[in-house]
Each structure stands twice: as C-alpha cells, then as structure tokens.
Amino acid sequence: FFLSPKLEKRAKGKLQKQICQVVLDHFEKQYTAELGDAWSSVRDVLTSPWCWQHAVLLNRFSRSPGLESSLAEQGYQPAFPAALPYLPAAFRCYTRTAPGRFPAQKHQPGRLKEYYLLNAASLLPVLALEVKDGEDVLDLCAAPGGKSVAILQCACPGHFHCNEYDDLRSRWLEQTIESFIPDPLINLITVSKLDGRQIGDLQPEFYDKVLVDAPCSNDRSWLFSADPQQAVLRLMQRKELSSLQFQLLRSAVQALRPGGSLVYSTCTLSRAENSDLINLMLSSCRNVMPVDLSGMARGVSQEFTFLSGMQQHELLVLPEKGRAWGPMYVAKLKKVSST
C-alpha cells in the first residue's frame, strides 16, 4: 500500500488542515522532554492516519468458515506467533504490516459479529491480565467494550462486571457486548453505570482480576480535535486526569481480593498519567506490589516497539511506521494483603 508522491502530497495537505495545531504544539513541548529522540518518529505516525494499522480480533462465538482464508489473501497473518506466558488457544487475532482497514461489520440485533477491529496494542492489557475460567473479573472503565470482548475470547469468567460511568458510552458498551457475546454467556455479565471511584467501597475484595483502562489524554484523537476551543479546554483539564486515574486505581485495589491482580492501561504517552501514577500508587499503597511483564514484552517484541528504560512491571508501546500500534501504556500490580 503506497501512495504516489502527488497523492501523498494532496493527502498530507488535507490531513494537515485537520491536525489541531494547539494540541500538536503542546505535545511537541511535553513529549520532546519526556521521550527525547523517540518523539519525532512517533509524531510522524500519529499525524499520518494513512499509515495507521488495524488488527482483526476473531469472535470465537461466531466463527465464519472463509474468514481466515480471506484475511490471509489480504496479507493478514496471525498475531503473537511467539510463545507468550498467557495466550489461550481460542484467542485469535490477525495483523498485517500494510496500513488500511478490513471492512467493519454493522450491528444487527440478534446476530453476532465475526470480528472486532482494533489497535493491536490494546490487546496487551488483556493478555497481561491473564484471566482464567471461573474468576470474578471487573472491567472498571469498559466502554466501548473492545477489551471486554477480548477478555471473553480468552476465558469464561465466573462473573464479569463491565462498568461505564458515562451514559452514552454505556449504551455503546451494551451494544458491543450484544454484538459479540451469545445469550447464555451474557447472563454472566453485569453492565453497570457506577462511578468507578466508588466500586471499591461498594464491592470490597470481591474480584480476582480488575482491568482499569482509564479515561486519559487520547493522543491520537486529541491531535485531530475539530474544535480548537474544545482542544484548549481538554489541555487545561489534562492535569486533573491523573487525580481521577489515581482514585480509580485506589478503588480497583479495594475491589481486589488479596492475591488478585490488576492491570492499568491508557492510550497516552503522558508520563504523568502513566509511570508517575503507578509510582505514586506503589509508594502510597503498602498492600500492592509490581508484577513483572518482561516475559510478555519479549514474546511480542516482533509486533511492537517499546520505549526503552521502563521498569519491569510496565510497558509503553510507541507507534512507528510498519508497526503503527499504540500509544498504549500497560502496568500490572498484585494485591498482597487486605487494606
């Protein structure tokens, strides 16, 4: 998939107009300081949507006979071919190095979709969570539902609680689950609209596994903010996000049983919302300890580019051309005792 120089120039001109300059200037300053030399190549990918890639996660509850051969014909190959610490046999995902998008499937009531299109890096928090059959699982900030669907491709939880505070996003989550999960299994899923900061108080020590895919500065979408005023407002409110994320993490730890583990993830490069937050959590909560993710990182090193110099319990996927996945930050913690 290559554009002729003339078409690329035209596409660049068109897309450049859509890039929100105030956001790009802000990122330029912050990420040059935080990422150093890595930022320029990341910036090139984030500001060039024609080089973005999409993964195809197959739905084990609705297998289509010709789908995998159709994917192969279009250059897709199974993702994660290396041995990973956790990769259930039913979990099937396809990627290709060329950009472009496999056709999306429309929601049809009463009919299950055969696959989910997503950024392949967003599967890493699910693989890090290592859900096993029969475990009680909480997806604290679950909309739009891709990670919830991915968890159910891995295992059948004893009870699965998908929470989304925002009303509109909660309806989106419900529709996603309806589109991918058959009726018998849907009975094991609770969808709620609770404030995630309160779930730890409402259901203390109830879950074996908790995913906190936190609301964050979504670097990809913020760069293309159509409304400059909204962009300015977002950037002003950005500093408050880490406070919300910390409260969600505290709640998640409360909701965990001793011995249980949580995965925290964001789709931002921002250190304040990633490493700084996890460091604060580890220094302020004596009953959690970091969990080493280096085995998983080694297993997926062919697919993803990671920021070097991270601690063993965290990963930061950096988008680059040909591997335009991320940004995606993943950290894993374990609760060692009651609060």
XYZ file of C-alpha atoms in Angstrom:
339
model
C 0.000 0.000 0.000
C 1.866 3.060 -1.274
C 0.561 6.465 -2.332
C 2.051 8.163 -5.375
C 4.051 11.300 -4.380
C 1.318 13.524 -5.844
C -1.480 11.738 -3.958
C 0.564 11.657 -0.757
C 1.168 15.400 -1.020
C -2.555 16.003 -1.543
C -3.470 13.680 1.356
C -0.898 15.361 3.585
C -2.279 18.805 2.782
C -5.805 17.653 3.512
C -4.863 15.944 6.771
C -2.576 18.743 7.900
C -5.587 21.077 7.969
C -7.353 18.662 10.296
C -4.487 18.436 12.774
C -5.175 20.657 15.766
C -2.114 22.900 15.991
C -2.658 23.860 19.646
C -2.588 20.160 20.634
C 0.416 19.396 18.427
C 2.348 22.331 19.940
C 1.517 21.111 23.447
C 2.581 17.535 22.630
C 5.737 18.775 20.892
C 6.896 20.509 24.059
C 5.881 17.777 26.510
C 6.913 14.687 24.548
C 10.219 16.075 23.315
C 11.094 16.452 27.005
C 9.689 13.045 28.044
C 10.576 10.804 25.086
C 13.642 12.544 23.640
C 14.657 11.345 20.177
C 11.806 8.786 20.041
C 9.182 11.560 19.790
C 9.887 12.655 16.216
C 9.173 9.217 14.696
C 6.125 8.765 16.955
C 4.840 12.188 15.910
C 5.217 11.248 12.226
C 2.923 8.234 12.714
C 0.369 9.951 14.954
C -0.072 12.822 12.497
C -0.342 10.497 9.450
C -3.587 8.496 9.651
C -2.945 6.923 6.244
C -0.169 4.828 7.829
C -2.290 3.612 10.786
C -2.997 -0.117 11.015
C -5.907 -2.178 12.304
C -5.914 -5.651 13.825
C -8.762 -8.126 13.354
C -9.769 -9.979 16.552
C -11.866 -13.045 15.670
C -15.007 -13.777 17.687
C -14.836 -17.358 18.970
C -18.627 -17.365 19.414
C -19.309 -16.666 15.727
C -16.710 -18.309 13.510
C -17.037 -17.750 9.766
C -15.612 -20.604 7.620
C -13.993 -18.413 4.945
C -12.847 -15.525 7.130
C -9.321 -16.694 7.921
C -8.526 -17.552 4.288
C -9.928 -14.155 3.227
C -7.635 -12.454 5.757
C -4.651 -14.469 4.514
C -5.379 -13.430 0.912
C -5.207 -9.790 2.003
C -1.829 -10.191 3.675
C -3.002 -10.712 7.272
C -1.133 -13.169 9.478
C -1.824 -14.495 12.975
C -0.558 -12.031 15.591
C 1.551 -13.104 18.583
C 3.249 -16.141 16.964
C 5.911 -16.315 19.704
C 5.427 -18.211 22.954
C 3.711 -15.898 25.438
C 3.261 -16.533 29.163
C -0.510 -16.327 28.529
C -2.180 -16.861 25.151
C -5.347 -19.007 25.204
C -5.887 -21.247 22.162
C -9.274 -19.642 21.400
C -7.723 -16.168 21.207
C -7.202 -15.451 17.501
C -6.046 -12.118 16.153
C -4.717 -11.142 12.708
C -2.482 -8.229 11.699
C -0.568 -7.097 8.628
C 2.263 -4.625 8.163
C 0.467 -2.671 5.419
C -1.861 0.116 6.539
C -5.542 0.081 5.648
C -8.650 -1.265 7.282
C -10.558 -4.519 6.931
C -14.281 -3.773 6.325
C -16.214 -3.154 9.547
C -19.380 -5.134 10.311
C -22.606 -3.294 11.140
C -24.546 -4.012 14.325
C -27.525 -6.268 13.589
C -29.814 -7.088 16.533
C -29.895 -10.825 17.171
C -26.818 -11.546 15.036
C -23.278 -11.911 16.343
C -20.379 -10.182 14.605
C -17.493 -12.362 13.433
C -14.639 -9.994 14.300
C -13.689 -6.769 16.072
C -11.362 -4.168 14.516
C -8.923 -2.547 16.936
C -5.437 -1.235 17.596
C -3.410 -4.413 18.296
C -1.647 -2.744 21.255
C -4.986 -2.536 23.089
C -4.882 -6.340 23.441
C -1.768 -6.172 25.633
C -3.661 -5.131 28.821
C -5.980 -8.127 28.301
C -3.086 -10.558 27.821
C -1.332 -9.044 30.857
C -4.459 -9.601 32.990
C -4.292 -13.401 32.416
C -7.974 -14.126 33.098
C -8.795 -17.782 33.783
C -12.128 -19.629 33.638
C -14.303 -19.117 36.701
C -12.563 -15.972 38.005
C -14.543 -12.911 39.057
C -13.474 -10.057 36.796
C -14.138 -6.305 36.772
C -13.595 -4.071 33.743
C -13.807 -0.741 35.570
C -13.985 1.684 32.592
C -15.245 -0.706 29.942
C -16.659 1.346 27.030
C -16.590 0.995 24.081
C -16.152 -2.684 25.003
C -13.251 -3.965 22.896
C -11.223 -5.126 25.898
C -14.318 -6.738 27.482
C -14.887 -8.673 24.249
C -11.183 -9.635 24.164
C -11.322 -10.910 27.777
C -14.213 -13.189 26.788
C -12.154 -14.535 23.876
C -9.610 -15.681 26.484
C -11.739 -17.244 29.215
C -15.195 -17.631 30.687
C -15.258 -15.683 33.983
C -17.420 -16.891 36.854
C -18.815 -13.368 36.965
C -17.898 -10.489 34.668
C -18.716 -6.922 35.698
C -18.397 -4.313 32.928
C -18.760 -0.773 34.239
C -19.044 2.528 32.380
C -19.994 5.747 34.131
C -20.838 7.809 31.036
C -24.431 7.241 29.887
C -23.824 7.414 26.128
C -20.684 5.275 26.294
C -22.516 2.770 28.493
C -25.133 2.248 25.751
C -22.272 1.759 23.282
C -20.763 -0.850 25.624
C -24.073 -2.736 25.876
C -24.394 -2.803 22.093
C -20.814 -4.082 21.699
C -21.454 -6.934 24.148
C -24.750 -7.799 22.395
C -22.895 -7.855 19.054
C -20.242 -10.345 20.162
C -21.449 -12.462 23.062
C -24.155 -15.190 22.874
C -27.135 -15.249 25.248
C -26.032 -17.973 27.716
C -22.784 -16.101 28.388
C -24.448 -12.685 28.550
C -26.169 -13.913 31.741
C -22.747 -13.971 33.429
C -22.138 -10.304 32.531
C -23.305 -7.348 34.597
C -23.224 -3.957 32.889
C -23.382 -1.023 35.319
C -23.116 2.777 35.195
C -21.452 3.308 38.571
C -18.824 5.901 39.407
C -15.701 3.718 39.187
C -14.173 5.580 42.141
C -16.877 4.105 44.414
C -16.834 0.456 43.316
C -14.072 -0.417 45.800
C -16.308 0.769 48.671
C -19.411 -0.910 47.220
C -17.742 -4.272 46.492
C -14.608 -4.574 48.620
C -12.361 -7.592 47.954
C -14.845 -9.100 45.506
C -12.755 -9.616 42.345
C -9.837 -11.830 41.295
C -8.853 -9.586 38.385
C -9.516 -5.900 37.640
C -8.796 -4.004 34.436
C -8.510 -0.224 34.740
C -8.402 1.064 31.163
C -8.560 4.598 32.449
C -10.001 7.747 30.872
C -6.905 9.534 29.582
C -5.477 12.097 27.156
C -6.183 10.120 23.989
C -3.180 11.290 21.967
C -4.425 10.009 18.594
C -7.883 11.561 18.738
C -6.839 14.775 20.511
C -4.457 15.604 17.659
C -7.445 15.746 15.324
C -9.774 17.784 17.571
C -12.144 19.525 15.158
C -12.922 22.311 17.634
C -9.829 24.304 18.758
C -11.724 25.691 21.778
C -12.599 22.190 22.939
C -8.933 21.230 22.446
C -7.768 24.122 24.636
C -10.268 23.086 27.317
C -9.061 19.473 27.148
C -5.448 20.565 27.561
C -6.392 22.720 30.578
C -8.245 19.790 32.169
C -5.421 17.377 31.371
C -3.697 17.981 34.693
C -6.825 16.829 36.550
C -6.884 13.457 34.771
C -4.098 11.940 36.869
C -6.091 12.685 40.037
C -9.133 10.840 38.614
C -6.923 7.957 37.445
C -5.364 7.652 40.896
C -8.808 7.488 42.536
C -9.904 4.806 40.051
C -6.762 2.802 40.838
C -7.339 3.078 44.602
C -10.907 1.866 44.075
C -9.664 -1.039 41.938
C -7.221 -2.131 44.654
C -10.037 -2.042 47.234
C -12.225 -4.160 44.938
C -9.486 -6.819 44.592
C -9.217 -9.899 46.764
C -5.798 -10.409 48.371
C -3.729 -12.334 45.813
C -5.701 -10.756 42.974
C -4.104 -8.624 40.288
C -4.947 -5.521 38.327
C -3.794 -4.104 35.035
C -3.783 -0.357 34.445
C -3.704 0.943 30.873
C -4.010 4.189 28.935
C -3.666 5.230 25.281
C -1.481 8.231 26.062
C 2.286 8.787 26.116
C 1.964 11.179 29.076
C 4.289 10.269 31.937
C 2.006 11.976 34.498
C -0.819 9.586 33.564
C 1.430 6.535 33.297
C 4.689 5.844 35.160
C 4.321 8.728 37.647
C 0.873 7.496 38.621
C 1.961 3.879 39.115
C 4.999 5.013 41.131
C 2.678 7.062 43.347
C 0.398 4.052 43.765
C 3.291 1.788 44.755
C 4.679 4.308 47.245
C 1.307 5.126 48.851
C -0.325 1.652 48.955
C 1.676 -0.814 51.011
C -0.557 -3.748 50.061
C 0.277 -3.755 46.328
C 3.419 -4.912 44.576
C 4.571 -4.695 40.931
C 4.282 -7.732 38.630
C 6.988 -8.379 36.030
C 5.765 -8.024 32.416
C 9.126 -8.589 30.737
C 8.201 -12.140 29.615
C 5.198 -10.831 27.733
C 7.246 -7.945 26.319
C 9.845 -10.364 24.929
C 7.114 -12.512 23.383
C 5.568 -9.591 21.469
C 8.771 -7.712 20.627
C 8.380 -8.599 16.927
C 4.981 -6.885 16.782
C 5.556 -3.802 18.935
C 8.117 -1.084 19.579
C 8.524 -0.302 23.293
C 10.028 2.741 24.961
C 13.339 1.679 26.490
C 14.225 2.347 30.101
C 10.846 1.376 31.568
C 10.545 -0.644 34.781
C 9.775 -4.382 34.558
C 6.139 -4.003 35.604
C 5.304 -1.531 32.808
C 5.362 -1.180 29.020
C 4.823 1.759 26.696
C 4.088 0.914 23.051
C 5.414 3.567 20.655
C 3.838 3.785 17.181
C 6.289 3.562 14.290
C 5.822 3.086 10.541
C 5.041 -0.547 9.701
C 4.214 -1.124 13.383
C 1.860 1.795 13.912
C 0.320 0.337 17.085
C -0.202 2.372 20.245
C 0.375 4.549 22.097
C -0.523 2.077 24.827
C 0.770 2.069 28.386
C 0.344 -1.117 30.452
C 1.276 -1.731 34.109
C 0.456 -4.691 36.345
C 0.088 -4.789 40.138
C -0.813 -7.506 42.625
C -2.659 -7.068 45.921
C -0.737 -8.895 48.624
C -2.965 -8.306 51.654
C -6.195 -6.723 52.855
C -6.256 -2.951 53.103
